[in-house]
Amino acid sequence: MDESVGKMRDVRREKSGGEPVGRAFLWSLAAMLFVLMGFVRDSPIRNVPLFFAMEDEWERVDNKTFIGTYQNLDTLLEHELYLLSGKTGEPLLFYSDIVTPVCIDGLCKPVYIELYWNLAGNYAGYGVYEELPLTKFDHDEFVAADHQKMHQLLLDNGSVLSRKKLEDLFDKNAEPAKKVEYKGEEVDAVSGATLKEIKESIIEGALYSCYTLWHLVHGEVTNKIEEHLQTIYSPELERTFLYSNYEDYHFYALKKMEGAAFEPHLSRITEIFRTDKPLIRSYILKKMPKDLLSDEAAGRALYGAFSTVDVNSKTLLVDNLEHAHASAVTLLSGQAEEMSRNQLKSFLSFLADDESRLTPAIRENLQRAAASEEFAYGYLIGQFLE
Amino acid sequence: MKKIIKTILGTLALSAILANGAAAQTDVLIEAESFPDKGGWVVDPQFVEQMGSPYLMAHGMGTPVRNAATEVKLEKPGTYHVWARTKNWAPGKWDPPGQFQILIKGKALPNKLGLKPGWGWEYAGEVSVSEKTVALELADLTGFNGRCDAVFLSQSNENPPAFGEKLAEWRKEMLQEPPAPEVTKEFDLIVTGGGLAGCAAAIAAAEQGLEVALIHDRPVLGGNASSEIRVHTLGIYGKFERILRKIDTEHYPNGSPDAILDQKKRDENMKSYENIHLFLNWRAYDAVSKDGVIQYVDARQTSTGERIRFRAPWFVDSTGDGWIGYWAGAEYSYGRESVYKYGEAWEEWGELWSPEEPDNAVMGSSILWRTKVMETSKSFPKVPWAMEVAQEHEATAGEWYWEFSRNDLHQIEDGEEIRDHMLKAIFGSFANAKRKPENDKYQLEWVSYLLGKRESRRLVGDHIFTFRDVLDDAQFSDSVVVEKREIDVHFQLNLQDESKPDFLSKALFYKTGYYYIPYRSLYSRNIDNLFMAGRNFSCSHVGLGGPRVMRTTGQMGAAVGFAASLCKKYNVNPRAIYTNYLEEYMNLIESQQWTNP
């Protein structure tokens, strides 16, 4: 998901049409759990999310369907998960309307928040209710910068919070699960960051909310979403995923595709190869049936992108030359200067394996690369051509 | 110090090799690492297997280092052509960073060196000599890692062989090396590699009365934990707290000079064992097996070039890279297995954790570094050659996540390129940071030049330890190592986000309870008398993720040392300890349980 899409929207807060959220502060977990058990909504979502890191999916929502519940392993509370769909029933988002306690020193207060995930289970955005704003522990309301920070934190799948125990971050009186001190200063055993630095990456005064919400967004719910997605995944959805602008959708679709399924979408897949992140590019080259590389158009699309893709994908392109259409070899030879030392060595060794591969055009390309002052490994070509 | 300055004696064989037989008598090959006065140059033996020899490097962090010097004996006066075997380690459209000159009799030869990419001979110039002995120096011009493998003087102007087998053969002839080491030493146990695993193995075996040789290619013990690399030790002690406390470290920040204190402790403790025979600055270069039994390990002194053949009934490969096993023909693995091979999936992280298709995207190597804040403004040279790696990244300190791996680079075979890439990352990022006024007083305090490797060859044992063992909570009758550290596998940040520098990594932590490594993962499946301990133990890529840290590898070493003592007691090979003497072995290990008095 493109993080840059996520921007703060005008907060045109409309209250959800369903049963109002309990207004009284709930000062104990048990009381809160009781209230939450009776929490059911089934009307469409109307409260505009504060942040939404996708395109127009939220505007297209027409229906919501109860999927099941999931547990927040920290609070042990159950939360409800909904699938939001469009007019024609097309799945769009997953959604939860959350009330959860955040507690400090035995005092708890509720946090009200609407959470959105995309169909692949990745966080997509959140909304708040005007009359029930997010607050810091001193009851100050979140300001715009706090919200922005929260959104960024929730977008970060690999946040430092993922492996922290709450008491490590907060409760000075508790015995931390894994506390490492060196010369009197507590340091993060993994990153070497001080506790102070970690806290600075989180919203000041709202550490507990951050922690609770991050674990809620990235916890058991993602498994529930994945399970449900499998039950609704269809050729239509595969197409939606593959032709969407979302990398995680591409990745999901590609993972589900086997063998012959690649061919009808070859053109789109080569496009994804050119534009998506390196991890997905490499995945495509490793998984796509090798015989598809012999297709001239596919070969041109993939090998023509050589100079623009990441170094690991380049390695895989060179390593797959034996399966590629002959035109790909010429294309690559024209981009020899973009190769690493080992890629060039592999390429030259590929040429050496069969003398007929070294066509005049390729030789000319290589000579040009060898003569280039800007190319560090031209000497290898010189040795090869000798 | 015994020098290797071998003059050619004009043998017939040599005349046949050298084009100019008459001139052959005057040819002199000097290994740079053998210079008696190395000045500020350091001996780098890390890449011998790839480029042929230890070499001298001017690791001055931007300040030219003091000259290295030697004396050269010449057979007869006359005009000599002089070459250095060197390389431009950062080729491109800039002035090469690692330039140096050769001085003879205090006068610089005309050509600067370190200009051509790839290891090869560069011509320094000619000199007229009337004396039989002349002073020869290497003068560093940049402080940025110029390197010199050897210097060659000849009255002929014919280039020496540039690379490959021709060079190796020529070198042997020039140095008049007999095919085998002339000195042989015998021990009960030969441990190669003096990291935490090797040290612990040596201690355990020595305490049980074995005569142990510990061969290590650096002047100090500890490997990644040494004061030269400075990674703190992680993991738990298992049954071996007493032994491991002799060699481990405090939890200092990675790269801290406090590593030197732990170094002192380790070295003193290791030297206190009379029956541990330390061979520091000796690097093994071969191991020969016959019918699946290692006969000997050959090693070479990294400066003098002296050689020793080490014979013993049992061997420990704690080289990290699995060299002993590799040379002896042990089965080994490298790279990431398919997720399906052992069932090592962690769905949340998918391909980054374990790929559907096997590949070589292993965890990378790190170079740690530090800066300090001085009292006055400090300048740092421009480093245009570093910018293609550092790009816009700014930093005044490194950490473990300064790590480099790429699927076209082999962590062993391409080690020099990986190390050099990290040097560019460090010097470039620091130069970027120095542009800011607030960093005006920062100065590089220490940059390692030794690769801190995480993953390389893994020798295959009777049991291959995998993530599955952790998930299944597998306990074994021969569980000799216990750990509770997260399974921690790294990936390069730029796989997820292309805008990130390619030298930064991220760790994925799979939280777990205690897990156990069986003794059967600590001896070779097909080489009968070979133990292994350290990151080259028998495991999968993901299996390595947890126990690769140094207290855990230390546990492996200790377990192996005790097993070796029983091998000696019953004159059997490692496997028999599992099949025939397991109870006694496990009791011996249990008896190591140490509680702080």
CSV table of N, CA and C in Angstrom, one decimal, chain A residues 69-159:
chain,number,residue,atom,x,y,z
A,69,THR,N,-15.6,-12.8,15.2
A,69,THR,CA,-14.9,-12.0,16.2
A,69,THR,C,-13.5,-12.4,16.3
A,70,TYR,N,-12.7,-11.5,16.8
A,70,TYR,CA,-11.3,-11.8,17.1
A,70,TYR,C,-10.9,-11.3,18.4
A,71,GLN,N,-9.9,-11.8,18.9
A,71,GLN,CA,-9.5,-11.4,20.3
A,71,GLN,C,-8.3,-10.5,20.3
A,72,ASN,N,-8.3,-9.5,21.1
A,72,ASN,CA,-7.0,-8.8,21.4
A,72,ASN,C,-6.3,-9.5,22.5
A,73,LEU,N,-5.2,-10.1,22.2
A,73,LEU,CA,-4.5,-10.9,23.2
A,73,LEU,C,-4.0,-10.2,24.4
A,74,ASP,N,-4.0,-8.9,24.3
A,74,ASP,CA,-3.5,-8.1,25.4
A,74,ASP,C,-4.7,-7.8,26.4
A,75,THR,N,-5.8,-7.5,25.9
A,75,THR,CA,-6.9,-7.2,26.8
A,75,THR,C,-7.9,-8.4,27.0
A,76,LEU,N,-7.7,-9.4,26.1
A,76,LEU,CA,-8.6,-10.6,26.1
A,76,LEU,C,-10.0,-10.2,25.7
A,77,LEU,N,-10.2,-9.0,25.1
A,77,LEU,CA,-11.5,-8.6,24.7
A,77,LEU,C,-11.8,-9.2,23.3
A,78,GLU,N,-13.1,-9.5,23.0
A,78,GLU,CA,-13.4,-9.9,21.7
A,78,GLU,C,-13.9,-8.7,20.9
A,79,HIS,N,-13.5,-8.6,19.6
A,79,HIS,CA,-14.0,-7.5,18.8
A,79,HIS,C,-14.6,-8.1,17.5
A,80,GLU,N,-15.5,-7.3,17.0
A,80,GLU,CA,-16.3,-7.8,15.8
A,80,GLU,C,-15.6,-7.4,14.5
A,81,LEU,N,-15.6,-8.3,13.6
A,81,LEU,CA,-15.0,-8.0,12.3
A,81,LEU,C,-16.1,-8.0,11.2
A,82,TYR,N,-16.0,-7.0,10.3
A,82,TYR,CA,-17.0,-6.9,9.3
A,82,TYR,C,-16.3,-6.8,7.9
A,83,LEU,N,-17.0,-7.3,6.9
A,83,LEU,CA,-16.5,-7.1,5.5
A,83,LEU,C,-17.4,-6.0,4.9
A,84,LEU,N,-16.7,-5.1,4.4
A,84,LEU,CA,-17.5,-4.0,3.7
A,84,LEU,C,-17.4,-4.3,2.2
A,85,SER,N,-18.6,-4.2,1.6
A,85,SER,CA,-18.7,-4.5,0.1
A,85,SER,C,-19.3,-3.3,-0.6
A,86,GLY,N,-19.2,-3.4,-1.9
A,86,GLY,CA,-19.8,-2.4,-2.8
A,86,GLY,C,-21.2,-2.8,-3.3
A,87,LYS,N,-21.7,-2.0,-4.1
A,87,LYS,CA,-23.1,-2.2,-4.6
A,87,LYS,C,-23.3,-3.5,-5.2
A,88,THR,N,-22.4,-4.0,-6.0
A,88,THR,CA,-22.5,-5.3,-6.6
A,88,THR,C,-22.0,-6.4,-5.8
A,89,GLY,N,-21.8,-6.1,-4.6
A,89,GLY,CA,-21.3,-7.2,-3.6
A,89,GLY,C,-19.8,-7.4,-3.7
A,90,GLU,N,-19.1,-6.5,-4.4
A,90,GLU,CA,-17.6,-6.7,-4.5
A,90,GLU,C,-17.0,-6.4,-3.1
A,91,PRO,N,-16.2,-7.3,-2.6
A,91,PRO,CA,-15.5,-7.0,-1.3
A,91,PRO,C,-14.6,-5.9,-1.5
A,92,LEU,N,-14.6,-5.0,-0.4
A,92,LEU,CA,-13.7,-3.8,-0.5
A,92,LEU,C,-12.8,-3.7,0.7
A,93,LEU,N,-13.3,-3.9,1.9
A,93,LEU,CA,-12.5,-3.6,3.1
A,93,LEU,C,-12.9,-4.5,4.2
A,94,PHE,N,-12.1,-4.6,5.2
A,94,PHE,CA,-12.5,-5.1,6.5
A,94,PHE,C,-12.6,-4.0,7.5
A,95,TYR,N,-13.4,-4.2,8.5
A,95,TYR,CA,-13.7,-3.0,9.4
A,95,TYR,C,-14.1,-3.5,10.8
A,96,SER,N,-13.6,-2.8,11.8
A,96,SER,CA,-14.0,-3.0,13.2
A,96,SER,C,-14.3,-1.7,13.8
A,97,ASP,N,-15.4,-1.7,14.6
A,97,ASP,CA,-15.7,-0.5,15.4
A,97,ASP,C,-15.2,-0.9,16.9
A,98,ILE,N,-14.3,-0.2,17.3
A,98,ILE,CA,-13.6,-0.7,18.5
A,98,ILE,C,-13.8,0.2,19.7
A,99,VAL,N,-14.1,-0.5,20.8
A,99,VAL,CA,-14.0,0.2,22.1
A,99,VAL,C,-13.0,-0.7,22.9
A,100,THR,N,-12.0,-0.2,23.4
A,100,THR,CA,-11.0,-1.0,24.1
A,100,THR,C,-10.5,-0.1,25.3
A,101,PRO,N,-10.2,-0.8,26.4
A,101,PRO,CA,-9.6,0.0,27.5
A,101,PRO,C,-8.1,0.2,27.3
A,102,VAL,N,-7.7,1.3,27.7
A,102,VAL,CA,-6.2,1.4,27.9
A,102,VAL,C,-6.0,1.7,29.4
A,103,CYS,N,-5.1,1.1,30.0
A,103,CYS,CA,-5.0,1.1,31.4
A,103,CYS,C,-3.6,1.6,31.8
A,104,ILE,N,-3.5,2.3,32.9
A,104,ILE,CA,-2.2,2.6,33.4
A,104,ILE,C,-2.3,2.7,34.9
A,105,ASP,N,-1.4,2.0,35.6
A,105,ASP,CA,-1.4,2.0,37.1
A,105,ASP,C,-2.8,1.6,37.6
A,106,GLY,N,-3.4,0.7,36.9
A,106,GLY,CA,-4.7,0.2,37.4
A,106,GLY,C,-5.9,1.1,37.0
A,107,LEU,N,-5.7,2.2,36.4
A,107,LEU,CA,-6.7,3.1,35.9
A,107,LEU,C,-7.0,2.8,34.5
A,108,CYS,N,-8.2,2.6,34.1
A,108,CYS,CA,-8.5,2.4,32.7
A,108,CYS,C,-9.4,3.4,32.1
A,109,LYS,N,-9.3,3.7,30.8
A,109,LYS,CA,-10.2,4.5,30.1
A,109,LYS,C,-10.5,3.9,28.8
A,110,PRO,N,-11.6,4.1,28.2
A,110,PRO,CA,-11.9,3.5,26.9
A,110,PRO,C,-11.4,4.4,25.8
A,111,VAL,N,-11.0,3.7,24.7
A,111,VAL,CA,-10.6,4.3,23.5
A,111,VAL,C,-11.6,3.9,22.4
A,112,TYR,N,-12.2,4.8,21.7
A,112,TYR,CA,-13.1,4.5,20.6
A,112,TYR,C,-12.5,4.8,19.3
A,113,ILE,N,-12.5,3.8,18.4
A,113,ILE,CA,-11.8,4.0,17.1
A,113,ILE,C,-12.4,3.0,16.1
A,114,GLU,N,-12.5,3.5,14.9
A,114,GLU,CA,-12.9,2.6,13.8
A,114,GLU,C,-11.7,2.2,13.0
A,115,LEU,N,-11.5,1.0,12.8
A,115,LEU,CA,-10.3,0.5,12.1
A,115,LEU,C,-10.7,-0.1,10.7
A,116,TYR,N,-9.8,0.1,9.8
A,116,TYR,CA,-10.0,-0.4,8.4
A,116,TYR,C,-8.8,-1.2,8.0
A,117,TRP,N,-9.1,-2.3,7.4
A,117,TRP,CA,-8.0,-3.1,6.8
A,117,TRP,C,-8.3,-3.4,5.3
A,118,ASN,N,-7.3,-3.5,4.5
A,118,ASN,CA,-7.6,-3.9,3.1
A,118,ASN,C,-7.9,-5.4,3.1
A,119,LEU,N,-8.2,-5.9,1.9
A,119,LEU,CA,-8.6,-7.3,1.8
A,119,LEU,C,-7.5,-8.2,2.1
A,120,ALA,N,-6.2,-7.8,2.0
A,120,ALA,CA,-5.1,-8.6,2.3
A,120,ALA,C,-4.7,-8.6,3.7
A,121,GLY,N,-5.5,-7.8,4.5
A,121,GLY,CA,-5.3,-7.8,6.0
A,121,GLY,C,-4.3,-6.8,6.4
A,122,ASN,N,-3.9,-5.9,5.6
A,122,ASN,CA,-3.1,-4.8,6.0
A,122,ASN,C,-3.9,-3.6,6.4
A,123,TYR,N,-3.4,-2.9,7.4
A,123,TYR,CA,-4.0,-1.7,7.9
A,123,TYR,C,-4.3,-0.7,6.8
A,124,ALA,N,-5.5,-0.1,6.8
A,124,ALA,CA,-5.8,0.8,5.7
A,124,ALA,C,-6.2,2.2,6.2
A,125,GLY,N,-6.6,2.3,7.5
A,125,GLY,CA,-6.9,3.6,8.0
A,125,GLY,C,-7.7,3.5,9.2
A,126,TYR,N,-8.0,4.7,9.8
A,126,TYR,CA,-8.9,4.7,11.0
A,126,TYR,C,-9.8,6.0,11.0
A,127,GLY,N,-10.8,5.8,11.8
A,127,GLY,CA,-11.7,6.9,12.0
A,127,GLY,C,-12.0,7.1,13.5
A,128,VAL,N,-12.4,8.3,13.9
A,128,VAL,CA,-12.8,8.6,15.3
A,128,VAL,C,-14.1,9.3,15.3
A,129,TYR,N,-14.7,9.2,16.4
A,129,TYR,CA,-16.0,9.9,16.6
A,129,TYR,C,-15.8,11.3,17.2
A,130,GLU,N,-16.5,12.2,16.7
A,130,GLU,CA,-16.3,13.6,17.1
A,130,GLU,C,-16.4,13.8,18.6
A,131,GLU,N,-17.5,13.1,19.2
A,131,GLU,CA,-17.7,13.3,20.6
A,131,GLU,C,-16.9,12.3,21.5
A,132,LEU,N,-16.1,11.5,20.8
A,132,LEU,CA,-15.3,10.5,21.6
A,132,LEU,C,-13.9,10.5,21.1
A,133,PRO,N,-13.2,11.6,21.1
A,133,PRO,CA,-11.9,11.8,20.5
A,133,PRO,C,-10.9,10.9,21.2
A,134,LEU,N,-9.8,10.7,20.4
A,134,LEU,CA,-8.6,10.0,21.1
A,134,LEU,C,-8.0,11.1,22.0
A,135,THR,N,-7.6,10.6,23.1
A,135,THR,CA,-6.9,11.5,24.0
A,135,THR,C,-5.6,10.9,24.5
A,136,LYS,N,-4.8,11.8,25.0
A,136,LYS,CA,-3.6,11.3,25.7
A,136,LYS,C,-3.9,11.0,27.1
A,137,PHE,N,-3.0,10.5,27.9
A,137,PHE,CA,-3.4,10.1,29.2
A,137,PHE,C,-3.7,11.3,30.1
A,138,ASP,N,-3.3,12.4,29.7
A,138,ASP,CA,-3.6,13.6,30.6
A,138,ASP,C,-4.9,14.2,30.1
A,139,HIS,N,-5.7,13.5,29.3
A,139,HIS,CA,-7.0,13.9,28.7
A,139,HIS,C,-6.9,14.9,27.6
A,140,ASP,N,-5.7,15.4,27.3
A,140,ASP,CA,-5.6,16.3,26.1
A,140,ASP,C,-6.0,15.5,24.9
A,141,GLU,N,-6.8,16.2,24.0
A,141,GLU,CA,-7.2,15.5,22.8
A,141,GLU,C,-6.0,15.4,21.8
A,142,PHE,N,-6.0,14.4,21.0
A,142,PHE,CA,-5.0,14.3,20.0
A,142,PHE,C,-5.0,15.5,19.1
A,143,VAL,N,-3.8,16.0,18.8
A,143,VAL,CA,-3.8,17.1,17.7
A,143,VAL,C,-3.4,16.4,16.4
A,144,ALA,N,-3.5,17.2,15.3
A,144,ALA,CA,-3.3,16.6,14.0
A,144,ALA,C,-2.0,15.9,13.9
A,145,ALA,N,-0.9,16.4,14.5
A,145,ALA,CA,0.4,15.7,14.4
A,145,ALA,C,0.3,14.4,15.2
A,146,ASP,N,-0.4,14.3,16.2
A,146,ASP,CA,-0.5,13.0,17.0
A,146,ASP,C,-1.2,12.0,16.1
A,147,HIS,N,-2.3,12.4,15.4
A,147,HIS,CA,-3.0,11.5,14.5
A,147,HIS,C,-2.1,11.0,13.4
A,148,GLN,N,-1.4,11.9,12.9
A,148,GLN,CA,-0.5,11.6,11.8
A,148,GLN,C,0.5,10.5,12.2
A,149,LYS,N,1.0,10.7,13.4
A,149,LYS,CA,2.0,9.8,14.0
A,149,LYS,C,1.4,8.4,14.2
A,150,MET,N,0.2,8.4,14.7
A,150,MET,CA,-0.6,7.2,15.0
A,150,MET,C,-0.8,6.4,13.7
A,151,HIS,N,-1.2,7.2,12.6
A,151,HIS,CA,-1.4,6.5,11.3
A,151,HIS,C,-0.1,5.9,10.8
A,152,GLN,N,1.0,6.6,10.9
A,152,GLN,CA,2.2,6.1,10.4
A,152,GLN,C,2.7,4.9,11.3
A,153,LEU,N,2.4,4.9,12.5
A,153,LEU,CA,2.8,3.8,13.4
A,153,LEU,C,2.0,2.6,13.0
A,154,LEU,N,0.7,2.8,12.7
A,154,LEU,CA,-0.2,1.6,12.4
A,154,LEU,C,0.2,1.0,11.0
A,155,LEU,N,0.7,1.9,10.2
A,155,LEU,CA,1.1,1.4,8.8
A,155,LEU,C,2.4,0.6,8.9
A,156,ASP,N,3.1,0.7,10.0
A,156,ASP,CA,4.4,0.0,10.1
A,156,ASP,C,4.2,-1.4,10.7
A,157,ASN,N,4.2,-2.3,9.7
A,157,ASN,CA,4.1,-3.7,10.2
A,157,ASN,C,5.2,-4.2,11.1
A,158,GLY,N,6.3,-3.6,10.9
A,158,GLY,CA,7.5,-4.1,11.7
A,158,GLY,C,7.9,-3.2,12.8
A,159,SER,N,6.9,-2.5,13.4
A,159,SER,CA,7.2,-1.5,14.5
A,159,SER,C,7.9,-2.2,15.6
